């Protein structure tokens, strides 16, 4: 059988790994500049930790892990005979691959609360898994690069996250990224004003799809979820909101004047907008988007989503928001948090499409010892040991060249990997060193070899 990999996953070449490392290092540097500390959590969690935290749609996309051993032995025979996969899943699977990094982080905070100094600023760069339908920019295994602050209700955290997005995308050369912002309190206020408080989740999930399925599609989905035509009529202005950020805030303030929660959301949004305008952004723009809902259940305040520069067809390349009660589901009450995520894989595709990757130097030795005679192998390996102790990347070609063809293969290896220096011959304590760039050849002893190569680092 021809080997293959699961749909929605990828292999990465050395160049792709180097490019991804460049993006990750840029993001990590910005995280640490803003005061965040790194943590890591397991690839899989107890199912009870993840299920019910992402809404009905999110729960369906969680990869479940079968229990080890004879996992069907303890399963209910009636459920098995009925082939009811939803009900039997809990009996045959107790663990699942993490869907994102935020819920595991909330679990981490609760478990380690006595060891954490609040406010706690953490960043995390690890893979996550979603049983989604693969398409351009959407994978089943992908990396998230998250930064969160827990233990602070200050809106200055939201302001700093806008600045963090701007800093990273400016460093990557992605000028023109659009940071969209909304507030779940505004969405709750709208649901209250139109009389659809009991349908808040259905309302926000449908509204969040406006850019994907259009106004007609959103209306159709709302109706299918039991939201009345009268309520939808009242929300029609949201579909065509326009003007500056301040114009939108003024319109929202008027629309939500009878909702205390909605009014609070407008005021929070106004604080962030005014602060960012006062401080300024380098290359990104900040836009109030009242249709931005992000259907995850845990956002309670600000919501962020980042769009790639105009002209690039790609889903969001970042997103996040404030979650005042996320740790409460694990028993730790009144700990407010806010965080954002960078979509590494989509950012990669955007940089690739725009030709913004710089030429990367793949890891390679500074010098290689060719293998044309075996009687000096030990001398070569001793020399390589000394070079490596002096932080000089060194390599020994392992296979002896017993023919001209084999020698040419070694020189081809040098050329294809663009190795700068070659030791082609060793005679007692004399090393023949060739500079592959200049063509210059030098005979030297070991200490001189070390000095020559260190001078070229």
Short mmCIF file of N, CA and C in Angstrom, two decimals, residues 98-220:
data_model
loop_
_atom_site.label_atom_id
_atom_site.label_comp_id
_atom_site.label_asym_id
_atom_site.label_seq_id
_atom_site.Cartn_x
_atom_site.Cartn_y
_atom_site.Cartn_z
N UNK A 98 -6.97 17.83 22.99
CA UNK A 98 -7.41 19.19 23.30
C UNK A 98 -7.87 19.92 22.04
N UNK A 99 -8.95 20.67 22.18
CA UNK A 99 -9.60 21.42 21.09
C UNK A 99 -8.96 22.79 20.94
N UNK A 100 -8.53 23.35 22.05
CA UNK A 100 -7.82 24.63 22.05
C UNK A 100 -6.88 24.65 23.25
N UNK A 101 -6.26 25.79 23.51
CA UNK A 101 -5.34 25.89 24.65
C UNK A 101 -5.97 26.64 25.83
N UNK A 102 -7.12 27.27 25.61
CA UNK A 102 -7.71 28.13 26.64
C UNK A 102 -8.36 27.33 27.77
N UNK A 103 -9.17 26.35 27.43
CA UNK A 103 -9.82 25.54 28.47
C UNK A 103 -8.78 24.75 29.27
N UNK A 104 -7.80 24.10 28.63
CA UNK A 104 -6.75 23.45 29.42
C UNK A 104 -6.00 24.45 30.31
N UNK A 105 -5.85 25.68 29.83
CA UNK A 105 -5.19 26.70 30.66
C UNK A 105 -6.04 27.02 31.89
N UNK A 106 -7.35 27.11 31.72
CA UNK A 106 -8.23 27.36 32.86
C UNK A 106 -8.11 26.23 33.87
N UNK A 107 -8.06 25.00 33.37
CA UNK A 107 -7.86 23.85 34.25
C UNK A 107 -6.52 23.95 34.98
N UNK A 108 -5.48 24.37 34.26
CA UNK A 108 -4.15 24.53 34.83
C UNK A 108 -4.18 25.56 35.97
N UNK A 109 -4.84 26.67 35.75
CA UNK A 109 -4.90 27.74 36.75
C UNK A 109 -5.56 27.23 38.03
N UNK A 110 -6.66 26.49 37.88
CA UNK A 110 -7.37 25.99 39.05
C UNK A 110 -6.51 24.97 39.81
N UNK A 111 -5.85 24.09 39.08
CA UNK A 111 -5.03 23.06 39.74
C UNK A 111 -3.81 23.65 40.43
N UNK A 112 -3.26 24.73 39.89
CA UNK A 112 -2.01 25.29 40.41
C UNK A 112 -2.21 26.66 41.05
N UNK A 113 -3.44 26.97 41.46
CA UNK A 113 -3.75 28.31 41.96
C UNK A 113 -2.90 28.72 43.15
N UNK A 114 -2.48 27.75 43.96
CA UNK A 114 -1.67 28.10 45.13
C UNK A 114 -0.22 28.42 44.79
N UNK A 115 0.18 28.07 43.58
CA UNK A 115 1.57 28.31 43.15
C UNK A 115 1.68 29.51 42.20
N UNK A 116 0.54 30.11 41.86
CA UNK A 116 0.51 31.17 40.85
C UNK A 116 0.42 32.53 41.53
N UNK A 117 1.17 33.49 41.02
CA UNK A 117 1.05 34.89 41.46
C UNK A 117 0.14 35.62 40.48
N UNK A 118 -0.96 36.16 40.97
CA UNK A 118 -1.92 36.85 40.10
C UNK A 118 -1.66 38.36 40.09
N UNK A 119 -1.92 39.04 38.97
CA UNK A 119 -2.37 38.49 37.70
C UNK A 119 -1.28 37.64 37.05
N UNK A 120 -1.72 36.52 36.48
CA UNK A 120 -0.80 35.57 35.87
C UNK A 120 -0.85 35.71 34.36
N UNK A 121 0.30 36.02 33.76
CA UNK A 121 0.39 36.22 32.32
C UNK A 121 1.16 35.03 31.73
N UNK A 122 0.46 34.20 30.95
CA UNK A 122 1.10 33.02 30.38
C UNK A 122 0.97 33.02 28.86
N UNK A 123 1.99 32.42 28.23
CA UNK A 123 1.84 32.11 26.81
C UNK A 123 2.09 30.63 26.59
N UNK A 124 1.55 30.12 25.50
CA UNK A 124 1.61 28.68 25.22
C UNK A 124 1.62 28.49 23.70
N UNK A 125 2.56 27.70 23.20
CA UNK A 125 2.65 27.40 21.77
C UNK A 125 2.66 25.88 21.62
N UNK A 126 1.51 25.31 21.27
CA UNK A 126 1.38 23.85 21.17
C UNK A 126 0.30 23.50 20.14
N UNK A 127 0.31 22.24 19.66
CA UNK A 127 -0.72 21.84 18.69
C UNK A 127 -2.06 21.55 19.34
N UNK A 128 -3.13 21.72 18.56
CA UNK A 128 -4.49 21.36 18.98
C UNK A 128 -5.12 20.57 17.84
N UNK A 129 -6.25 19.92 18.13
CA UNK A 129 -6.87 19.04 17.13
C UNK A 129 -8.37 19.29 17.07
N UNK A 130 -8.90 19.32 15.84
CA UNK A 130 -10.33 19.50 15.65
C UNK A 130 -10.80 18.62 14.49
N UNK A 131 -11.89 17.90 14.70
CA UNK A 131 -12.43 17.00 13.67
C UNK A 131 -13.24 17.80 12.66
N UNK A 132 -12.59 18.77 12.06
CA UNK A 132 -13.23 19.69 11.11
C UNK A 132 -13.08 19.15 9.69
N UNK A 133 -13.83 19.74 8.76
CA UNK A 133 -13.67 19.37 7.35
C UNK A 133 -12.48 20.12 6.79
N UNK A 134 -11.42 19.42 6.36
CA UNK A 134 -10.22 20.10 5.89
C UNK A 134 -10.49 20.94 4.64
N UNK A 135 -9.89 22.12 4.59
CA UNK A 135 -9.93 23.00 3.43
C UNK A 135 -8.79 23.99 3.57
N UNK A 136 -8.64 24.90 2.62
CA UNK A 136 -7.53 25.84 2.67
C UNK A 136 -7.56 26.62 3.98
N UNK A 137 -6.46 26.55 4.71
CA UNK A 137 -6.34 27.29 5.96
C UNK A 137 -7.04 26.65 7.13
N UNK A 138 -7.65 25.47 6.91
CA UNK A 138 -8.34 24.77 8.01
C UNK A 138 -7.83 23.34 8.07
N UNK A 139 -7.22 23.00 9.19
CA UNK A 139 -6.60 21.70 9.34
C UNK A 139 -7.17 20.98 10.57
N UNK A 140 -6.95 19.69 10.63
CA UNK A 140 -7.40 18.94 11.80
C UNK A 140 -6.35 18.92 12.89
N UNK A 141 -5.11 19.14 12.53
CA UNK A 141 -4.03 19.31 13.50
C UNK A 141 -3.32 20.61 13.17
N UNK A 142 -3.26 21.50 14.14
CA UNK A 142 -2.62 22.79 13.87
C UNK A 142 -2.13 23.39 15.18
N UNK A 143 -1.22 24.35 15.06
CA UNK A 143 -0.64 24.99 16.24
C UNK A 143 -1.43 26.25 16.60
N UNK A 144 -1.58 26.47 17.89
CA UNK A 144 -2.06 27.75 18.39
C UNK A 144 -0.96 28.39 19.23
N UNK A 145 -0.90 29.70 19.15
CA UNK A 145 0.07 30.46 19.94
C UNK A 145 -0.75 31.43 20.79
N UNK A 146 -0.95 31.08 22.05
CA UNK A 146 -1.87 31.81 22.93
C UNK A 146 -1.15 32.66 23.96
N UNK A 147 -1.77 33.77 24.30
CA UNK A 147 -1.33 34.58 25.44
C UNK A 147 -2.58 34.94 26.24
N UNK A 148 -2.54 34.75 27.55
CA UNK A 148 -3.68 35.04 28.43
C UNK A 148 -3.21 35.72 29.71
N UNK A 149 -4.11 36.53 30.27
CA UNK A 149 -3.92 37.11 31.60
C UNK A 149 -5.11 36.71 32.45
N UNK A 150 -4.87 36.10 33.60
CA UNK A 150 -5.96 35.82 34.53
C UNK A 150 -5.70 36.54 35.84
N UNK A 151 -6.81 36.97 36.46
CA UNK A 151 -6.68 37.65 37.74
C UNK A 151 -6.70 39.16 37.63
N UNK A 152 -7.13 39.70 36.48
CA UNK A 152 -7.23 41.15 36.32
C UNK A 152 -8.47 41.48 35.49
N UNK A 153 -9.26 42.43 35.98
CA UNK A 153 -10.44 42.89 35.25
C UNK A 153 -10.18 44.18 34.50
N UNK A 154 -8.96 44.68 34.57
CA UNK A 154 -8.63 45.95 33.94
C UNK A 154 -8.76 45.88 32.43
N UNK A 155 -9.40 46.88 31.84
CA UNK A 155 -9.54 46.95 30.38
C UNK A 155 -8.23 47.31 29.70
N UNK A 156 -7.22 47.69 30.46
CA UNK A 156 -5.91 47.94 29.86
C UNK A 156 -5.32 46.65 29.30
N UNK A 157 -5.77 45.50 29.82
CA UNK A 157 -5.32 44.23 29.26
C UNK A 157 -5.79 44.10 27.82
N UNK A 158 -7.05 44.47 27.55
CA UNK A 158 -7.57 44.43 26.17
C UNK A 158 -6.76 45.36 25.27
N UNK A 159 -6.43 46.53 25.80
CA UNK A 159 -5.65 47.49 25.01
C UNK A 159 -4.29 46.88 24.67
N UNK A 160 -3.65 46.24 25.65
CA UNK A 160 -2.33 45.64 25.41
C UNK A 160 -2.40 44.49 24.40
N UNK A 161 -3.49 43.75 24.39
CA UNK A 161 -3.61 42.67 23.42
C UNK A 161 -3.74 43.21 21.99
N UNK A 162 -4.43 44.33 21.84
CA UNK A 162 -4.47 44.97 20.52
C UNK A 162 -3.06 45.38 20.10
N UNK A 163 -2.31 45.95 21.04
CA UNK A 163 -0.93 46.33 20.75
C UNK A 163 -0.06 45.11 20.43
N UNK A 164 -0.31 44.00 21.13
CA UNK A 164 0.45 42.78 20.91
C UNK A 164 0.21 42.24 19.49
N UNK A 165 -1.05 42.22 19.08
CA UNK A 165 -1.35 41.81 17.71
C UNK A 165 -0.61 42.70 16.71
N UNK A 166 -0.70 44.00 16.93
CA UNK A 166 -0.05 44.96 16.03
C UNK A 166 1.45 44.74 15.98
N UNK A 167 2.06 44.49 17.14
CA UNK A 167 3.51 44.28 17.22
C UNK A 167 3.94 43.06 16.42
N UNK A 168 3.25 41.93 16.63
CA UNK A 168 3.64 40.68 15.95
C UNK A 168 3.47 40.80 14.44
N UNK A 169 2.32 41.27 14.00
CA UNK A 169 2.08 41.31 12.56
C UNK A 169 2.94 42.36 11.87
N UNK A 170 3.31 43.40 12.58
CA UNK A 170 4.23 44.39 12.02
C UNK A 170 5.62 43.77 11.86
N UNK A 171 6.07 43.01 12.89
CA UNK A 171 7.39 42.36 12.82
C UNK A 171 7.44 41.35 11.68
N UNK A 172 6.30 40.70 11.39
CA UNK A 172 6.25 39.71 10.32
C UNK A 172 6.09 40.35 8.94
N UNK A 173 5.93 41.66 8.91
CA UNK A 173 5.76 42.36 7.64
C UNK A 173 4.35 42.33 7.10
N UNK A 174 3.38 41.91 7.94
CA UNK A 174 1.99 41.82 7.51
C UNK A 174 1.26 43.14 7.77
N UNK A 175 1.64 44.18 7.04
CA UNK A 175 0.99 45.47 7.19
C UNK A 175 -0.44 45.39 6.67
N UNK A 176 -1.34 46.06 7.36
CA UNK A 176 -2.72 46.09 6.90
C UNK A 176 -3.62 45.03 7.50
N UNK A 177 -3.14 44.31 8.52
CA UNK A 177 -4.04 43.37 9.19
C UNK A 177 -5.13 44.16 9.91
N UNK A 178 -6.32 43.57 9.96
CA UNK A 178 -7.48 44.24 10.53
C UNK A 178 -7.92 43.53 11.80
N UNK A 179 -7.77 44.20 12.95
CA UNK A 179 -8.17 43.64 14.24
C UNK A 179 -9.62 44.04 14.48
N UNK A 180 -10.52 43.06 14.43
CA UNK A 180 -11.94 43.32 14.67
C UNK A 180 -12.24 43.12 16.15
N UNK A 181 -13.07 43.97 16.70
CA UNK A 181 -13.38 43.90 18.13
C UNK A 181 -14.88 44.09 18.36
N UNK A 182 -15.41 43.35 19.29
CA UNK A 182 -16.80 43.49 19.72
C UNK A 182 -16.85 43.16 21.20
N UNK A 183 -18.04 43.10 21.78
CA UNK A 183 -18.19 42.79 23.20
C UNK A 183 -19.43 41.93 23.38
N UNK A 184 -19.28 40.81 24.06
CA UNK A 184 -20.43 39.91 24.24
C UNK A 184 -21.57 40.57 25.03
N UNK A 185 -21.23 41.56 25.85
CA UNK A 185 -22.30 42.27 26.58
C UNK A 185 -23.18 43.03 25.60
N UNK A 186 -22.59 43.50 24.52
CA UNK A 186 -23.38 44.18 23.49
C UNK A 186 -24.32 43.18 22.82
N UNK A 187 -23.81 41.99 22.51
CA UNK A 187 -24.65 40.97 21.89
C UNK A 187 -25.77 40.53 22.83
N UNK A 188 -25.44 40.41 24.13
CA UNK A 188 -26.48 40.06 25.11
C UNK A 188 -27.52 41.15 25.19
N UNK A 189 -27.06 42.41 25.12
CA UNK A 189 -27.98 43.54 25.15
C UNK A 189 -28.89 43.56 23.94
N UNK A 190 -28.35 43.24 22.78
CA UNK A 190 -29.17 43.20 21.57
C UNK A 190 -30.23 42.10 21.69
N UNK A 191 -29.81 40.91 22.17
CA UNK A 191 -30.76 39.81 22.36
C UNK A 191 -31.86 40.22 23.33
N UNK A 192 -31.47 40.98 24.37
CA UNK A 192 -32.46 41.45 25.36
C UNK A 192 -33.44 42.43 24.72
N UNK A 193 -32.92 43.37 23.95
CA UNK A 193 -33.75 44.41 23.34
C UNK A 193 -34.75 43.82 22.34
N UNK A 194 -34.34 42.78 21.62
CA UNK A 194 -35.24 42.19 20.62
C UNK A 194 -36.07 41.04 21.20
N UNK A 195 -35.91 40.77 22.50
CA UNK A 195 -36.71 39.76 23.15
C UNK A 195 -36.28 38.34 22.87
N UNK A 196 -34.97 38.13 22.67
CA UNK A 196 -34.48 36.78 22.36
C UNK A 196 -33.40 36.35 23.35
N UNK A 197 -33.57 36.76 24.63
CA UNK A 197 -32.54 36.41 25.64
C UNK A 197 -32.34 34.91 25.75
N UNK A 198 -33.44 34.14 25.62
CA UNK A 198 -33.34 32.69 25.78
C UNK A 198 -32.68 32.02 24.58
N UNK A 199 -32.44 32.79 23.52
CA UNK A 199 -31.82 32.24 22.31
C UNK A 199 -30.46 32.90 22.06
N UNK A 200 -29.80 33.36 23.13
CA UNK A 200 -28.56 34.12 22.96
C UNK A 200 -27.50 33.34 22.19
N UNK A 201 -27.26 32.08 22.59
CA UNK A 201 -26.21 31.29 21.93
C UNK A 201 -26.55 31.07 20.46
N UNK A 202 -27.81 30.67 20.19
CA UNK A 202 -28.23 30.46 18.80
C UNK A 202 -28.09 31.75 17.99
N UNK A 203 -28.45 32.86 18.62
CA UNK A 203 -28.38 34.17 17.97
C UNK A 203 -26.94 34.52 17.62
N UNK A 204 -26.02 34.35 18.58
CA UNK A 204 -24.63 34.74 18.34
C UNK A 204 -23.93 33.81 17.36
N UNK A 205 -24.22 32.51 17.44
CA UNK A 205 -23.62 31.55 16.51
C UNK A 205 -24.03 31.88 15.07
N UNK A 206 -25.31 32.19 14.87
CA UNK A 206 -25.80 32.53 13.52
C UNK A 206 -25.20 33.85 13.05
N UNK A 207 -25.17 34.85 13.93
CA UNK A 207 -24.66 36.17 13.56
C UNK A 207 -23.19 36.11 13.17
N UNK A 208 -22.46 35.23 13.83
CA UNK A 208 -21.02 35.10 13.57
C UNK A 208 -20.74 34.59 12.16
N UNK A 209 -21.75 34.02 11.50
CA UNK A 209 -21.56 33.46 10.17
C UNK A 209 -21.92 34.44 9.05
N UNK A 210 -22.16 35.70 9.38
CA UNK A 210 -22.63 36.67 8.39
C UNK A 210 -21.68 36.77 7.20
N UNK A 211 -20.35 36.81 7.47
CA UNK A 211 -19.40 36.96 6.36
C UNK A 211 -19.26 35.69 5.54
N UNK A 212 -19.76 34.55 6.06
CA UNK A 212 -19.63 33.29 5.35
C UNK A 212 -20.89 32.94 4.56
N UNK A 213 -22.07 33.15 5.16
CA UNK A 213 -23.31 32.72 4.49
C UNK A 213 -24.23 33.88 4.13
N UNK A 214 -23.83 35.12 4.44
CA UNK A 214 -24.61 36.28 4.05
C UNK A 214 -25.84 36.49 4.91
N UNK A 215 -26.49 37.65 4.67
CA UNK A 215 -27.65 38.02 5.49
C UNK A 215 -28.78 36.99 5.38
N UNK A 216 -29.08 36.53 4.16
CA UNK A 216 -30.17 35.58 3.97
C UNK A 216 -29.90 34.28 4.72
N UNK A 217 -28.64 33.81 4.67
CA UNK A 217 -28.28 32.59 5.36
C UNK A 217 -28.41 32.73 6.87
N UNK A 218 -28.01 33.90 7.40
CA UNK A 218 -28.12 34.15 8.84
C UNK A 218 -29.58 34.17 9.27
N UNK A 219 -30.41 34.87 8.51
CA UNK A 219 -31.84 34.95 8.83
C UNK A 219 -32.46 33.56 8.82
N UNK A 220 -32.10 32.76 7.80
CA UNK A 220 -32.65 31.40 7.69
C UNK A 220 -32.26 30.56 8.90
#
